[in-house]
Structures are given as structure tokens and as C-alpha cells.
mmCIF file of C-alpha atoms in Angstrom:
data_model
loop_
_atom_site.group_PDB
_atom_site.id
_atom_site.type_symbol
_atom_site.label_atom_id
_atom_site.label_comp_id
_atom_site.label_asym_id
_atom_site.label_seq_id
_atom_site.Cartn_x
_atom_site.Cartn_y
_atom_site.Cartn_z
ATOM 1 C CA MET A 133 0.042 0.115 0.220
ATOM 2 C CA LYS A 134 2.643 2.383 0.760
ATOM 3 C CA LYS A 135 4.724 1.606 -2.272
ATOM 4 C CA THR A 136 1.445 2.255 -4.365
ATOM 5 C CA ILE A 137 1.163 5.647 -2.531
ATOM 6 C CA ILE A 138 4.746 6.639 -3.445
ATOM 7 C CA VAL A 139 4.293 5.661 -6.933
ATOM 8 C CA ALA A 140 1.191 7.506 -7.174
ATOM 9 C CA LEU A 141 2.766 10.681 -5.683
ATOM 10 C CA LEU A 142 5.974 10.219 -8.190
ATOM 11 C CA ILE A 143 3.514 10.059 -11.226
ATOM 12 C CA LEU A 144 1.605 13.268 -9.957
ATOM 13 C CA PHE A 145 5.055 14.950 -9.381
ATOM 14 C CA ILE A 146 6.026 14.375 -13.031
ATOM 15 C CA ILE A 147 2.810 15.308 -14.361
ATOM 16 C CA SER A 148 2.634 18.607 -12.491
ATOM 17 C CA SER A 149 6.320 19.285 -13.239
ATOM 18 C CA PHE A 150 5.482 19.183 -17.056
ATOM 19 C CA PHE A 151 2.272 21.067 -16.541
ATOM 20 C CA LEU A 152 4.384 23.971 -14.732
ATOM 21 C CA THR A 153 7.013 23.959 -17.309
ATOM 22 C CA SER A 154 4.374 24.196 -20.271
ATOM 23 C CA CYS A 155 2.736 27.024 -18.714
ATOM 24 C CA LYS A 156 5.788 29.431 -18.670
ATOM 25 C CA ARG A 157 6.454 30.712 -22.096
ATOM 26 C CA GLY A 158 7.945 34.242 -22.028
ATOM 27 C CA GLU A 159 11.003 34.771 -20.125
ATOM 28 C CA ASP A 160 9.518 36.405 -17.061
ATOM 29 C CA ASP A 161 6.240 34.465 -17.079
ATOM 30 C CA PRO A 162 4.938 33.418 -13.764
ATOM 31 C CA PHE A 163 6.143 30.023 -12.798
ATOM 32 C CA PHE A 164 2.367 28.749 -12.269
ATOM 33 C CA SER A 165 -0.981 29.863 -13.441
ATOM 34 C CA LEU A 166 -4.298 28.309 -13.381
ATOM 35 C CA TYR A 167 -5.426 30.195 -16.372
ATOM 36 C CA SER A 168 -4.411 29.389 -20.171
ATOM 37 C CA ARG A 169 -2.717 31.870 -22.143
ATOM 38 C CA LYS A 170 -5.640 32.920 -24.156
ATOM 39 C CA MET A 171 -7.675 33.313 -20.870
ATOM 40 C CA ARG A 172 -4.807 35.525 -19.445
ATOM 41 C CA VAL A 173 -4.642 37.611 -22.719
ATOM 42 C CA THR A 174 -8.595 38.220 -22.844
ATOM 43 C CA GLY A 175 -9.899 41.469 -21.101
ATOM 44 C CA ASP A 176 -9.264 44.991 -20.984
ATOM 45 C CA TRP A 177 -5.677 46.253 -20.582
ATOM 46 C CA LYS A 178 -4.681 49.641 -19.606
ATOM 47 C CA LEU A 179 -1.304 51.284 -20.856
ATOM 48 C CA ILE A 180 1.177 51.672 -18.101
ATOM 49 C CA ASP A 181 4.694 52.406 -20.111
ATOM 50 C CA PHE A 182 5.181 52.688 -23.528
ATOM 51 C CA GLU A 183 8.376 53.626 -25.668
ATOM 52 C CA ARG A 184 8.948 53.603 -29.267
ATOM 53 C CA ASN A 185 12.355 54.620 -30.555
ATOM 54 C CA THR A 186 12.507 55.145 -34.498
ATOM 55 C CA ASP A 187 14.749 56.135 -37.306
ATOM 56 C CA ILE A 188 12.678 57.695 -40.139
ATOM 57 C CA THR A 189 14.285 58.524 -43.522
ATOM 58 C CA ASN A 190 12.621 59.417 -46.617
ATOM 59 C CA LEU A 191 13.755 59.011 -50.309
ATOM 60 C CA THR A 192 16.106 62.225 -50.258
ATOM 61 C CA ASP A 193 17.682 60.775 -47.112
ATOM 62 C CA TYR A 194 16.242 63.262 -45.051
ATOM 63 C CA GLU A 195 16.775 61.588 -41.623
ATOM 64 C CA THR A 196 14.397 61.805 -38.358
ATOM 65 C CA VAL A 197 15.207 60.096 -35.005
ATOM 66 C CA THR A 198 12.109 59.971 -32.837
ATOM 67 C CA ASN A 199 11.661 58.712 -29.125
ATOM 68 C CA PHE A 200 7.978 58.300 -28.231
ATOM 69 C CA LYS A 201 7.495 57.504 -24.728
ATOM 70 C CA ILE A 202 4.344 57.382 -22.525
ATOM 71 C CA GLU A 203 4.274 57.053 -18.745
ATOM 72 C CA GLY A 204 0.699 56.059 -18.065
ATOM 73 C CA GLU A 205 0.605 55.998 -14.251
ATOM 74 C CA LYS A 206 1.693 59.724 -14.484
ATOM 75 C CA GLY A 207 -0.285 60.733 -17.394
ATOM 76 C CA LEU A 208 2.613 62.086 -19.293
ATOM 77 C CA VAL A 209 3.614 62.019 -23.152
ATOM 78 C CA THR A 210 7.052 62.899 -24.240
ATOM 79 C CA ILE A 211 8.217 63.146 -27.850
ATOM 80 C CA THR A 212 11.818 63.932 -28.467
ATOM 81 C CA THR A 213 12.698 64.431 -32.108
ATOM 82 C CA ASN A 214 16.163 64.802 -33.363
ATOM 83 C CA ILE A 215 17.220 65.708 -37.058
ATOM 84 C CA PRO A 216 20.871 65.220 -37.651
ATOM 85 C CA ASN A 217 21.015 66.898 -41.021
ATOM 86 C CA LEU A 218 19.960 70.319 -39.293
ATOM 87 C CA ASP A 219 21.675 69.486 -35.968
ATOM 88 C CA SER A 220 18.106 70.207 -34.448
ATOM 89 C CA THR A 221 16.434 68.663 -31.298
ATOM 90 C CA ARG A 222 12.806 69.295 -30.045
ATOM 91 C CA ILE A 223 11.363 67.932 -27.061
ATOM 92 C CA GLU A 224 7.346 68.065 -26.601
ATOM 93 C CA GLN A 225 5.430 66.927 -23.535
ATOM 94 C CA GLY A 226 1.794 66.596 -23.155
ATOM 95 C CA THR A 227 -0.802 64.866 -21.299
ATOM 96 C CA LEU A 228 -2.408 61.442 -21.705
ATOM 97 C CA ASN A 229 -6.299 60.919 -21.597
ATOM 98 C CA SER A 230 -6.500 57.786 -19.413
ATOM 99 C CA ASP A 231 -10.285 57.385 -20.402
ATOM 100 C CA PHE A 232 -8.779 56.501 -24.182
ATOM 101 C CA THR A 233 -5.601 54.503 -23.348
ATOM 102 C CA GLU A 234 -6.463 50.647 -23.404
ATOM 103 C CA ILE A 235 -6.292 47.598 -25.820
ATOM 104 C CA ILE A 236 -9.117 45.085 -25.301
ATOM 105 C CA PHE A 237 -8.678 41.407 -26.474
ATOM 106 C CA GLU A 238 -12.042 39.449 -26.936
ATOM 107 C CA LYS A 239 -12.544 35.702 -26.691
ATOM 108 C CA ASP A 240 -13.705 35.617 -30.230
ATOM 109 C CA GLY A 241 -10.283 36.837 -31.599
ATOM 110 C CA SER A 242 -11.296 40.436 -32.027
ATOM 111 C CA TYR A 243 -9.611 43.322 -30.398
ATOM 112 C CA ARG A 244 -9.689 47.182 -30.263
ATOM 113 C CA ASN A 245 -6.697 49.559 -29.224
ATOM 114 C CA VAL A 246 -7.556 53.148 -28.602
ATOM 115 C CA LEU A 247 -4.880 55.915 -27.522
ATOM 116 C CA LYS A 248 -5.496 59.542 -26.909
ATOM 117 C CA TYR A 249 -3.373 62.257 -25.977
ATOM 118 C CA THR A 250 -2.626 66.090 -26.078
ATOM 119 C CA ILE A 251 0.600 67.941 -26.759
ATOM 120 C CA GLU A 252 0.641 71.755 -26.236
ATOM 121 C CA THR A 253 3.654 73.874 -26.997
ATOM 122 C CA ASN A 254 4.430 77.557 -26.518
ATOM 123 C CA PHE A 255 6.770 79.792 -28.915
ATOM 124 C CA THR A 256 7.860 83.262 -28.346
ATOM 125 C CA SER A 257 9.680 85.613 -30.804
ATOM 126 C CA GLU A 258 10.503 89.317 -30.783
ATOM 127 C CA TYR A 259 9.915 91.717 -33.888
ATOM 128 C CA ASP A 260 10.750 95.251 -33.326
ATOM 129 C CA ASP A 261 8.670 96.732 -30.708
ATOM 130 C CA SER A 262 6.460 93.690 -30.683
ATOM 131 C CA ILE A 263 6.381 90.335 -29.040
ATOM 132 C CA VAL A 264 4.881 87.388 -30.888
ATOM 133 C CA HIS A 265 3.279 84.474 -28.553
ATOM 134 C CA VAL A 266 2.342 81.177 -30.313
ATOM 135 C CA ASN A 267 0.596 78.710 -28.261
ATOM 136 C CA THR A 268 -0.092 75.210 -30.351
ATOM 137 C CA LYS A 269 -2.381 72.642 -28.901
ATOM 138 C CA ARG A 270 -2.005 69.022 -30.696
ATOM 139 C CA VAL A 271 -4.789 66.568 -29.968
ATOM 140 C CA VAL A 272 -4.191 62.901 -31.280
ATOM 141 C CA ARG A 273 -6.492 60.030 -31.023
ATOM 142 C CA VAL A 274 -5.375 56.625 -32.451
ATOM 143 C CA ASP A 275 -8.311 54.111 -33.092
ATOM 144 C CA LYS A 276 -7.548 50.616 -34.259
ATOM 145 C CA GLU A 277 -9.370 47.411 -34.603
ATOM 146 C CA GLY A 278 -8.760 43.780 -35.952
ATOM 147 C CA ILE A 279 -8.238 40.265 -34.856
ATOM 148 C CA TRP A 280 -5.635 38.793 -33.045
ATOM 149 C CA ASP A 281 -3.946 35.174 -32.222
ATOM 150 C CA PHE A 282 -0.929 33.345 -30.995
ATOM 151 C CA LEU A 283 1.866 32.271 -32.995
ATOM 152 C CA ASP A 284 3.437 28.751 -32.934
ATOM 153 C CA GLY A 285 7.119 28.363 -31.614
ATOM 154 C CA VAL A 286 10.149 28.786 -34.237
ATOM 155 C CA GLY A 287 13.067 26.302 -33.054
ATOM 156 C CA GLU A 288 14.784 27.376 -30.218
ATOM 157 C CA ASP A 289 14.110 31.254 -31.072
ATOM 158 C CA TYR A 290 10.570 31.615 -29.853
ATOM 159 C CA ARG A 291 8.344 29.196 -27.749
ATOM 160 C CA ASP A 292 4.804 27.963 -28.706
ATOM 161 C CA LYS A 293 2.512 30.842 -27.740
ATOM 162 C CA GLU A 294 5.115 33.388 -26.868
ATOM 163 C CA ARG A 295 4.151 35.770 -29.798
ATOM 164 C CA ILE A 296 0.952 37.341 -30.582
ATOM 165 C CA VAL A 297 -0.018 38.279 -33.882
ATOM 166 C CA ILE A 298 -1.968 41.473 -34.213
ATOM 167 C CA ASP A 299 -3.938 41.543 -37.624
ATOM 168 C CA GLU A 300 -5.262 45.195 -38.153
ATOM 169 C CA ARG A 301 -8.326 45.476 -40.128
ATOM 170 C CA GLN A 302 -9.015 49.188 -39.748
ATOM 171 C CA ARG A 303 -6.892 51.906 -38.150
ATOM 172 C CA GLU A 304 -8.125 55.692 -37.931
ATOM 173 C CA ILE A 305 -5.764 58.623 -36.730
ATOM 174 C CA PHE A 306 -7.346 61.941 -35.842
ATOM 175 C CA ILE A 307 -5.079 65.072 -35.290
ATOM 176 C CA LEU A 308 -6.782 68.542 -34.356
ATOM 177 C CA ILE A 309 -4.180 71.212 -34.162
ATOM 178 C CA ILE A 310 -5.206 74.522 -32.577
ATOM 179 C CA THR A 311 -2.855 77.593 -32.717
ATOM 180 C CA VAL A 312 -3.723 80.865 -30.846
ATOM 181 C CA THR A 313 -1.130 83.850 -31.918
ATOM 182 C CA THR A 314 -1.153 86.648 -29.596
ATOM 183 C CA VAL A 315 1.225 89.944 -30.295
ATOM 184 C CA THR A 316 1.868 92.126 -27.449
ATOM 185 C CA ASP A 317 4.117 95.186 -26.837
ATOM 186 C CA GLU A 318 6.895 95.409 -24.503
ATOM 187 C CA LEU A 319 4.160 96.305 -21.618
ATOM 188 C CA ASP A 320 2.445 92.945 -22.547
ATOM 189 C CA LEU A 321 -0.487 94.672 -23.684
ATOM 190 C CA ASN A 322 -2.077 93.399 -26.678
ATOM 191 C CA ILE A 323 -1.398 95.160 -29.892
ATOM 192 C CA HIS A 324 -4.735 93.178 -31.694
ATOM 193 C CA ASP A 325 -6.997 90.337 -30.647
ATOM 194 C CA PRO A 326 -5.644 86.736 -30.465
ATOM 195 C CA ILE A 327 -5.682 84.937 -33.821
ATOM 196 C CA LYS A 328 -7.049 81.419 -33.463
ATOM 197 C CA THR A 329 -6.751 78.722 -36.176
ATOM 198 C CA ASP A 330 -7.443 75.164 -36.299
ATOM 199 C CA LYS A 331 -6.771 72.286 -38.655
ATOM 200 C CA GLN A 332 -7.870 68.623 -38.874
ATOM 201 C CA TYR A 333 -6.131 65.690 -40.198
ATOM 202 C CA ASN A 334 -7.980 62.342 -40.452
ATOM 203 C CA TYR A 335 -5.930 59.418 -41.666
ATOM 204 C CA TYR A 336 -7.325 55.884 -42.937
ATOM 205 C CA GLU A 337 -4.666 53.291 -42.943
ATOM 206 C CA MET A 338 -4.561 50.116 -45.141
ATOM 207 C CA PRO A 339 -4.602 46.866 -42.951
ATOM 208 C CA HIS A 340 -1.521 45.568 -41.762
ATOM 209 C CA THR A 341 0.212 43.213 -39.171
ATOM 210 C CA GLU A 342 2.066 43.581 -36.190
ATOM 211 C CA ILE A 343 3.785 40.879 -34.013
ATOM 212 C CA TRP A 344 4.453 41.101 -30.326
ATOM 213 C CA THR A 345 6.719 39.133 -28.357
ATOM 214 C CA LEU A 346 5.689 38.744 -24.821
ATOM 215 C CA SER A 347 8.344 38.523 -22.164
ATOM 216 C CA ARG A 348 5.928 38.198 -19.343
ATOM 217 C CA LEU A 349 2.043 37.140 -19.535
ATOM 218 C CA ALA A 350 0.532 37.384 -16.060
ATOM 219 C CA ASN A 351 -3.243 37.367 -14.974
ATOM 220 C CA ASP A 352 -2.827 41.370 -14.398
ATOM 221 C CA GLU A 353 0.242 42.114 -16.668
ATOM 222 C CA MET A 354 1.510 42.061 -19.960
ATOM 223 C CA VAL A 355 5.058 42.979 -21.064
ATOM 224 C CA GLY A 356 6.196 42.810 -24.383
ATOM 225 C CA ASN A 357 8.297 44.300 -27.461
ATOM 226 C CA ARG A 358 8.518 44.561 -31.080
ATOM 227 C CA SER A 359 10.705 45.422 -34.026
ATOM 228 C CA LEU A 360 9.619 47.970 -36.876
ATOM 229 C CA ASN A 361 11.108 47.732 -40.174
ATOM 230 C CA ALA A 362 8.856 49.086 -43.047
ATOM 231 C CA GLU A 363 8.553 51.203 -46.125
ATOM 232 C CA TYR A 364 5.306 53.017 -46.720
ATOM 233 C CA ASP A 365 3.603 55.879 -48.669
ATOM 234 C CA ILE A 366 1.145 58.530 -47.261
ATOM 235 C CA PHE A 367 -1.241 59.974 -50.204
ATOM 236 C CA PRO A 368 -3.454 62.976 -49.929
ATOM 237 C CA ARG A 369 -7.032 62.517 -50.749
ATOM 238 C CA GLU A 370 -9.526 64.868 -52.523
ATOM 239 C CA ASP A 371 -11.522 65.137 -49.309
ATOM 240 C CA GLY A 372 -8.504 66.562 -47.212
ATOM 241 C CA THR A 373 -7.622 63.234 -45.402
ATOM 242 C CA TYR A 374 -4.919 61.019 -46.074
ATOM 243 C CA THR A 375 -4.494 57.396 -46.821
ATOM 244 C CA LEU A 376 -1.302 55.666 -45.399
ATOM 245 C CA PHE A 377 0.261 52.490 -47.065
ATOM 246 C CA HIS A 378 2.478 51.109 -44.482
ATOM 247 C CA ASP A 379 2.949 48.875 -41.264
ATOM 248 C CA ILE A 380 3.104 51.248 -38.341
ATOM 249 C CA SER A 381 1.896 55.097 -37.684
ATOM 250 C CA ILE A 382 4.179 58.105 -36.731
ATOM 251 C CA ASN A 383 3.516 61.522 -35.535
ATOM 252 C CA GLY A 384 3.819 63.191 -38.942
ATOM 253 C CA TYR A 385 1.558 64.744 -41.383
ATOM 254 C CA GLY A 386 3.158 64.201 -44.782
ATOM 255 C CA ASP A 387 3.317 66.139 -48.015
ATOM 256 C CA GLU A 388 -0.040 67.487 -48.600
ATOM 257 C CA SER A 389 0.368 67.851 -52.743
ATOM 258 C CA ASN A 390 2.782 64.873 -53.813
ATOM 259 C CA GLY A 391 2.592 62.254 -51.065
ATOM 260 C CA LEU A 392 5.648 60.934 -49.237
ATOM 261 C CA THR A 393 7.681 57.463 -49.244
ATOM 262 C CA VAL A 394 9.125 56.718 -45.632
ATOM 263 C CA GLU A 395 11.573 54.105 -44.310
ATOM 264 C CA VAL A 396 10.850 53.336 -40.793
ATOM 265 C CA LYS A 397 13.441 51.248 -38.338
ATOM 266 C CA GLY A 398 13.166 50.768 -34.686
ATOM 267 C CA THR A 399 11.573 49.223 -31.553
ATOM 268 C CA GLU A 400 8.717 49.271 -29.486
ATOM 269 C CA LYS A 401 8.317 47.887 -25.717
ATOM 270 C CA PHE A 402 5.305 47.958 -23.618
ATOM 271 C CA ILE A 403 3.814 47.441 -20.455
ATOM 272 C CA TYR A 404 -0.235 46.848 -19.786
ATOM 273 C CA LYS A 405 -1.860 46.057 -16.614
ATOM 274 C CA GLN A 406 -5.534 44.895 -15.607
#
């Protein structure tokens, strides 16, 4: 009887060890989870941290290096743009709308990803006896929809279900730019009434695919990254909107008259929590 119990416990231990090992896919996955990977992915996820580093070059070898960073818990967005050809660096900071910063994975394999933020900048210059103040507010909303699924393993490089394929079927980018220009004299008195202008951009993108590598997938946390390597075209439409044929989105507006072809390389890393 005692020998039978020992054998049963040994078999149970072997089965449990196999089960525990099979649960762990990503490098930092929890050692044990009662939920399948699909169950862990399914649900509403809030963006906690995001960072994208890109090197963007157009056909004239005009290069732009951009760092786009989101600190979700602080509600901050920072965009650092460096143009080596012009020896120019610009840093913009803004606020994140926490109500519109999430990704929802459904059990049926569909998903929706929404991001909304506002960047506000101020610029002052002097001309003769007047001072020009320019306040610019840029409101950006990115709305994506599509389907998702796990990918199989690839040799020793990737384990089974370590990666997720994001197959976008629709993406819309809305950008509203509001500029207020005020001209004052040396006593800071208005020379004339402030001038307010606004311009709206709508981008409709062709379907494309992203592959996320998940280093950690827990019940309440998802950590991952992806590589960017694409060439795409921006073409204006008659209604004033733009169609983008590419595999990622950038913080730019393109050429309103002739279109623009751009090569993008870089990396993204992110943390979502439920």
C-alpha cells in the first residue's frame, strides 16, 4: 500500500512538473498559472508604459530620429525629435487621456486599441517693438480594430504562444491642431485680438500586421516588445484626409500635395496592466 502511494505521488509530481513548465512561455512569465494563455490575454488592458524609438528616412535621405514615450501612471507623453541633418533637437511634452488608453482582447479573437493624448507647446519671438506668442495644442487619437491570435514556436528562438500576431483591419488617426497667436508690446499689452486657427487631419490606413513578443504574461500584467522595419507611402485624398500604406503609424503629417515615401526602423516596448 505504501509503495502504491509513493508511485502515485511520483507520477503526480512528474505530471505537475510538465504542466508547470508548459505554462511558462515568456522569459519573465509566472512559474505557475491556473489560467490558459488565451484566458490571460482576454480582457481590458490599460497602458502603463510605452516607448518607441524610430529612425525615419525619406527618399531624399532626410533623417528623423524620434523617441515617443508614454508614462501611463503619471499621465505624461514625451516626444523627442532629432534631425541630424539640421543639428536640431525638439522636446514636446503633453498629457495622456487615461479614458482612451487601452487595448481590449476579446475571446472571439477580435480586439480594439485606443490611444488619445494632447501635446501643447509655446513659442515666443520678438520683432521690432512687438512680441509674438504662439500657443499650439495638438490633440491626437488613434483607434485600431482587428483580430489577434498566438503564433507557433520557431525552433529555439521562440516558444509556442510566446508571440501574438495583431492583424489590423482598420485604423483611424484623428489629429486636431489649434494655434493661438498673440502679439503684445513691451508692456505685455495686446496690440490686436488673439488669432485662433485650427486644422484637422484624418488618416485611414490600409490593413497591416504586427507581431508582439511577450516576455511576461500574467493574469494582471502584459510586458512585450516588437521590431519596426517598414517602408510606406502617404497619399493625400480629395476630401483633405490622407491614406497611409504602411505597417506602423508615426507622428507626422506628410506632404499635402505629392505624397511621401518613408522608411522606418526601430523598436517598441510596452507594459499593460488590468
